[in-house]
Amino acid sequence: MAVLTRDDVQAPRLSTIRREDLEDLLQLPGRPRVSIYMPTFRAGVETQQNPIRLKNLLRSVQEKLEESGMESTDAAELMVPVRELVDDQAFWQTQSDGLAVFRSPEVFRTYRLPTVLDELALVNDRFHLKPLFTLLAEDQPFYVLAISLKSIRLIAATRHRAEELEIPGVPQSLPEALGTLTRQYSQFQAGTSAKTVARSPIFHGHGTGEDNLKAEIVQFFNLADKALLKHMDRDVPVVLAGVEYLLPRYKETTEHPKVLDEGLTGNAEGLSPEQLRDMAWEIVEPVLTADRRRAAGRYGDLLGTGRASSRYDEILPAAHDGRIDTLFVARGVRLWGNYDEKRREVRLQENQDATRKVSEDLLDLAAVQTFLNGGRVFAVPQQEVPDGQAMAAVFRY
């Protein structure tokens, strides 16, 4: 998929779930709404478990639909498109690590997700979306720019995806950029090993020394940078990868404002986009999660002032009122019950099917309402929720 950057040029977007997808799923018509989540195997004999797992979840959905008051035949007819996936061999040959399926009388959608998901089958008046908020947070984009005097490679990545981009107009070697040269730059070329890359600070002037800095190298990098910047989002962080001498030269040359001070030094030419992504993640992850850490710190600062809470009976009304700035919800945890918006009351239940009227996961409800009202949602492991609770919120007022 592609989005427009502020320079009105297309830049790749690799998220399997976008904010627009969640908004669309919340606005689509039709009830009841069925949400199915399951882990999937990509390859090997284990892939045979994928359709079996979906078949078992469909049995659970059938029971829940009947418990909600739907006739057995109507429930079976509703789930026909999903049931047909069980025997669709082509469908199972192109799986990722997780699968989400959404079904209503008017909607049938599947998403192959790059993260392992817990098994879950729910029937409600709206789709259950909390597991997807994790992907929105983790799939923040970053770039890996692998540089040498023989090639320039740009990798667009997220935590789960990596794609090497073909950028028109980027010179791929110093001779291509500047023509035949008499000087030799063998001391600046990568070696033959493809396993020598390691994270390292980028020091200005580090390496062979300023006396050996060739004007042609700077000119080559300048030409490459101008071409790259036409296709790069300037708000996305960049990790440089290449031999130690070249990284500070490029960092001094580039006009991209978010090239990180730490890079991957060594020979990156033999590494795949996925390998470079995984190595760069250790560098970029603290940058991408800094906003979440600041929000958690702000929660601690505001606790006791009325601007922060971990109580569900305070968070749910605030979510519906649009008062939540930031919400943390525990991944893999569910709090069953109902929220009466008119009375502003929360009623808890032991499980989803405790009464004839199907309850819902109140963590998901709080997340969805916060999202719809423009607040930030972080679905994280429970130990990363402030105070270790099931949910925690920072209020706007």
mmCIF file with all atom_site columns, N, CA and C in Angstrom, residues 69-99:
data_model
loop_
_atom_site.group_PDB
_atom_site.id
_atom_site.type_symbol
_atom_site.label_atom_id
_atom_site.label_alt_id
_atom_site.label_comp_id
_atom_site.label_asym_id
_atom_site.label_entity_id
_atom_site.label_seq_id
_atom_site.pdbx_PDB_ins_code
_atom_site.Cartn_x
_atom_site.Cartn_y
_atom_site.Cartn_z
_atom_site.occupancy
_atom_site.B_iso_or_equiv
_atom_site.pdbx_formal_charge
_atom_site.auth_seq_id
_atom_site.auth_comp_id
_atom_site.auth_asym_id
_atom_site.auth_atom_id
_atom_site.pdbx_PDB_model_num
ATOM 1  N N  . GLY A 1 69 ? -29.536 -16.132 20.307 1.00 0.00 ? 69 GLY A N  1
ATOM 2  C CA . GLY A 1 69 ? -30.913 -16.148 19.843 1.00 0.00 ? 69 GLY A CA 1
ATOM 3  C C  . GLY A 1 69 ? -31.086 -16.402 18.363 1.00 0.00 ? 69 GLY A C  1
ATOM 4  N N  . MET A 1 70 ? -30.026 -16.609 17.624 1.00 0.00 ? 70 MET A N  1
ATOM 5  C CA . MET A 1 70 ? -30.134 -16.866 16.191 1.00 0.00 ? 70 MET A CA 1
ATOM 6  C C  . MET A 1 70 ? -30.485 -18.325 15.939 1.00 0.00 ? 70 MET A C  1
ATOM 7  N N  . GLU A 1 71 ? -31.330 -18.550 14.959 1.00 0.00 ? 71 GLU A N  1
ATOM 8  C CA . GLU A 1 71 ? -31.683 -19.914 14.573 1.00 0.00 ? 71 GLU A CA 1
ATOM 9  C C  . GLU A 1 71 ? -30.446 -20.642 14.059 1.00 0.00 ? 71 GLU A C  1
ATOM 10 N N  . SER A 1 72 ? -30.394 -21.944 14.283 1.00 0.00 ? 72 SER A N  1
ATOM 11 C CA . SER A 1 72 ? -29.241 -22.749 13.907 1.00 0.00 ? 72 SER A CA 1
ATOM 12 C C  . SER A 1 72 ? -28.940 -22.651 12.417 1.00 0.00 ? 72 SER A C  1
ATOM 13 N N  . THR A 1 73 ? -29.979 -22.728 11.591 1.00 0.00 ? 73 THR A N  1
ATOM 14 C CA . THR A 1 73 ? -29.771 -22.671 10.138 1.00 0.00 ? 73 THR A CA 1
ATOM 15 C C  . THR A 1 73 ? -29.279 -21.298 9.698  1.00 0.00 ? 73 THR A C  1
ATOM 16 N N  . ASP A 1 74 ? -29.799 -20.251 10.329 1.00 0.00 ? 74 ASP A N  1
ATOM 17 C CA . ASP A 1 74 ? -29.362 -18.898 9.992  1.00 0.00 ? 74 ASP A CA 1
ATOM 18 C C  . ASP A 1 74 ? -27.902 -18.692 10.388 1.00 0.00 ? 74 ASP A C  1
ATOM 19 N N  . ALA A 1 75 ? -27.538 -19.220 11.545 1.00 0.00 ? 75 ALA A N  1
ATOM 20 C CA . ALA A 1 75 ? -26.158 -19.101 12.001 1.00 0.00 ? 75 ALA A CA 1
ATOM 21 C C  . ALA A 1 75 ? -25.209 -19.829 11.054 1.00 0.00 ? 75 ALA A C  1
ATOM 22 N N  . ALA A 1 76 ? -25.602 -21.013 10.627 1.00 0.00 ? 76 ALA A N  1
ATOM 23 C CA . ALA A 1 76 ? -24.771 -21.786 9.710  1.00 0.00 ? 76 ALA A CA 1
ATOM 24 C C  . ALA A 1 76 ? -24.631 -21.070 8.367  1.00 0.00 ? 76 ALA A C  1
ATOM 25 N N  . GLU A 1 77 ? -25.726 -20.489 7.898  1.00 0.00 ? 77 GLU A N  1
ATOM 26 C CA . GLU A 1 77 ? -25.678 -19.774 6.619  1.00 0.00 ? 77 GLU A CA 1
ATOM 27 C C  . GLU A 1 77 ? -24.787 -18.540 6.704  1.00 0.00 ? 77 GLU A C  1
ATOM 28 N N  . LEU A 1 78 ? -24.835 -17.838 7.833  1.00 0.00 ? 78 LEU A N  1
ATOM 29 C CA . LEU A 1 78 ? -23.995 -16.654 8.012  1.00 0.00 ? 78 LEU A CA 1
ATOM 30 C C  . LEU A 1 78 ? -22.519 -16.989 7.875  1.00 0.00 ? 78 LEU A C  1
ATOM 31 N N  . MET A 1 79 ? -22.118 -18.153 8.386  1.00 0.00 ? 79 MET A N  1
ATOM 32 C CA . MET A 1 79 ? -20.701 -18.501 8.444  1.00 0.00 ? 79 MET A CA 1
ATOM 33 C C  . MET A 1 79 ? -20.221 -19.307 7.247  1.00 0.00 ? 79 MET A C  1
ATOM 34 N N  . VAL A 1 80 ? -21.058 -19.459 6.204  1.00 0.00 ? 80 VAL A N  1
ATOM 35 C CA . VAL A 1 80 ? -20.664 -20.236 5.025  1.00 0.00 ? 80 VAL A CA 1
ATOM 36 C C  . VAL A 1 80 ? -19.362 -19.728 4.402  1.00 0.00 ? 80 VAL A C  1
ATOM 37 N N  . PRO A 1 81 ? -19.184 -18.416 4.170  1.00 0.00 ? 81 PRO A N  1
ATOM 38 C CA . PRO A 1 81 ? -17.927 -17.974 3.540  1.00 0.00 ? 81 PRO A CA 1
ATOM 39 C C  . PRO A 1 81 ? -16.692 -18.305 4.371  1.00 0.00 ? 81 PRO A C  1
ATOM 40 N N  . VAL A 1 82 ? -16.827 -18.249 5.685  1.00 0.00 ? 82 VAL A N  1
ATOM 41 C CA . VAL A 1 82 ? -15.700 -18.582 6.551  1.00 0.00 ? 82 VAL A CA 1
ATOM 42 C C  . VAL A 1 82 ? -15.448 -20.085 6.518  1.00 0.00 ? 82 VAL A C  1
ATOM 43 N N  . ARG A 1 83 ? -16.517 -20.861 6.523  1.00 0.00 ? 83 ARG A N  1
ATOM 44 C CA . ARG A 1 83 ? -16.376 -22.316 6.512  1.00 0.00 ? 83 ARG A CA 1
ATOM 45 C C  . ARG A 1 83 ? -15.707 -22.782 5.217  1.00 0.00 ? 83 ARG A C  1
ATOM 46 N N  . GLU A 1 84 ? -15.956 -22.088 4.131  1.00 0.00 ? 84 GLU A N  1
ATOM 47 C CA . GLU A 1 84 ? -15.339 -22.456 2.858  1.00 0.00 ? 84 GLU A CA 1
ATOM 48 C C  . GLU A 1 84 ? -13.825 -22.295 2.881  1.00 0.00 ? 84 GLU A C  1
ATOM 49 N N  . LEU A 1 85 ? -13.314 -21.466 3.775  1.00 0.00 ? 85 LEU A N  1
ATOM 50 C CA . LEU A 1 85 ? -11.864 -21.296 3.890  1.00 0.00 ? 85 LEU A CA 1
ATOM 51 C C  . LEU A 1 85 ? -11.182 -22.566 4.389  1.00 0.00 ? 85 LEU A C  1
ATOM 52 N N  . VAL A 1 86 ? -11.896 -23.375 5.150  1.00 0.00 ? 86 VAL A N  1
ATOM 53 C CA . VAL A 1 86 ? -11.312 -24.579 5.734  1.00 0.00 ? 86 VAL A CA 1
ATOM 54 C C  . VAL A 1 86 ? -10.716 -25.471 4.651  1.00 0.00 ? 86 VAL A C  1
ATOM 55 N N  . ASP A 1 87 ? -11.399 -25.598 3.519  1.00 0.00 ? 87 ASP A N  1
ATOM 56 C CA . ASP A 1 87 ? -10.941 -26.480 2.445  1.00 0.00 ? 87 ASP A CA 1
ATOM 57 C C  . ASP A 1 87 ? -10.246 -25.729 1.308  1.00 0.00 ? 87 ASP A C  1
ATOM 58 N N  . ASP A 1 88 ? -9.958  -24.435 1.518  1.00 0.00 ? 88 ASP A N  1
ATOM 59 C CA . ASP A 1 88 ? -9.315  -23.622 0.482  1.00 0.00 ? 88 ASP A CA 1
ATOM 60 C C  . ASP A 1 88 ? -7.800  -23.742 0.619  1.00 0.00 ? 88 ASP A C  1
ATOM 61 N N  . GLN A 1 89 ? -7.199  -24.678 -0.097 1.00 0.00 ? 89 GLN A N  1
ATOM 62 C CA . GLN A 1 89 ? -5.765  -24.935 0.027  1.00 0.00 ? 89 GLN A CA 1
ATOM 63 C C  . GLN A 1 89 ? -4.928  -23.725 -0.366 1.00 0.00 ? 89 GLN A C  1
ATOM 64 N N  . ALA A 1 90 ? -5.339  -23.000 -1.385 1.00 0.00 ? 90 ALA A N  1
ATOM 65 C CA . ALA A 1 90 ? -4.588  -21.821 -1.820 1.00 0.00 ? 90 ALA A CA 1
ATOM 66 C C  . ALA A 1 90 ? -4.535  -20.773 -0.717 1.00 0.00 ? 90 ALA A C  1
ATOM 67 N N  . PHE A 1 91 ? -5.630  -20.643 0.016  1.00 0.00 ? 91 PHE A N  1
ATOM 68 C CA . PHE A 1 91 ? -5.685  -19.667 1.102  1.00 0.00 ? 91 PHE A CA 1
ATOM 69 C C  . PHE A 1 91 ? -4.647  -19.979 2.172  1.00 0.00 ? 91 PHE A C  1
ATOM 70 N N  . TRP A 1 92 ? -4.494  -21.246 2.516  1.00 0.00 ? 92 TRP A N  1
ATOM 71 C CA . TRP A 1 92 ? -3.588  -21.635 3.601  1.00 0.00 ? 92 TRP A CA 1
ATOM 72 C C  . TRP A 1 92 ? -2.130  -21.668 3.173  1.00 0.00 ? 92 TRP A C  1
ATOM 73 N N  . GLN A 1 93 ? -1.876  -21.609 1.882  1.00 0.00 ? 93 GLN A N  1
ATOM 74 C CA . GLN A 1 93 ? -0.495  -21.630 1.401  1.00 0.00 ? 93 GLN A CA 1
ATOM 75 C C  . GLN A 1 93 ? 0.207   -20.279 1.537  1.00 0.00 ? 93 GLN A C  1
ATOM 76 N N  . THR A 1 94 ? -0.542  -19.229 1.832  1.00 0.00 ? 94 THR A N  1
ATOM 77 C CA . THR A 1 94 ? 0.048   -17.885 1.897  1.00 0.00 ? 94 THR A CA 1
ATOM 78 C C  . THR A 1 94 ? -0.244  -17.234 3.242  1.00 0.00 ? 94 THR A C  1
ATOM 79 N N  . GLN A 1 95 ? 0.002   -17.974 4.335  1.00 0.00 ? 95 GLN A N  1
ATOM 80 C CA . GLN A 1 95 ? -0.284  -17.446 5.658  1.00 0.00 ? 95 GLN A CA 1
ATOM 81 C C  . GLN A 1 95 ? 0.922   -16.742 6.266  1.00 0.00 ? 95 GLN A C  1
ATOM 82 N N  . SER A 1 96 ? 0.634   -15.958 7.273  1.00 0.00 ? 96 SER A N  1
ATOM 83 C CA . SER A 1 96 ? 1.677   -15.314 8.070  1.00 0.00 ? 96 SER A CA 1
ATOM 84 C C  . SER A 1 96 ? 1.665   -15.968 9.451  1.00 0.00 ? 96 SER A C  1
ATOM 85 N N  . ASP A 1 97 ? 1.863   -15.183 10.524 1.00 0.00 ? 97 ASP A N  1
ATOM 86 C CA . ASP A 1 97 ? 1.919   -15.759 11.873 1.00 0.00 ? 97 ASP A CA 1
ATOM 87 C C  . ASP A 1 97 ? 0.567   -15.763 12.577 1.00 0.00 ? 97 ASP A C  1
ATOM 88 N N  . GLY A 1 98 ? -0.361  -14.962 12.085 1.00 0.00 ? 98 GLY A N  1
ATOM 89 C CA . GLY A 1 98 ? -1.673  -14.903 12.707 1.00 0.00 ? 98 GLY A CA 1
ATOM 90 C C  . GLY A 1 98 ? -2.739  -14.586 11.677 1.00 0.00 ? 98 GLY A C  1
ATOM 91 N N  . LEU A 1 99 ? -3.986  -14.926 12.012 1.00 0.00 ? 99 LEU A N  1
ATOM 92 C CA . LEU A 1 99 ? -5.110  -14.700 11.099 1.00 0.00 ? 99 LEU A CA 1
ATOM 93 C C  . LEU A 1 99 ? -6.266  -14.079 11.879 1.00 0.00 ? 99 LEU A C  1
#
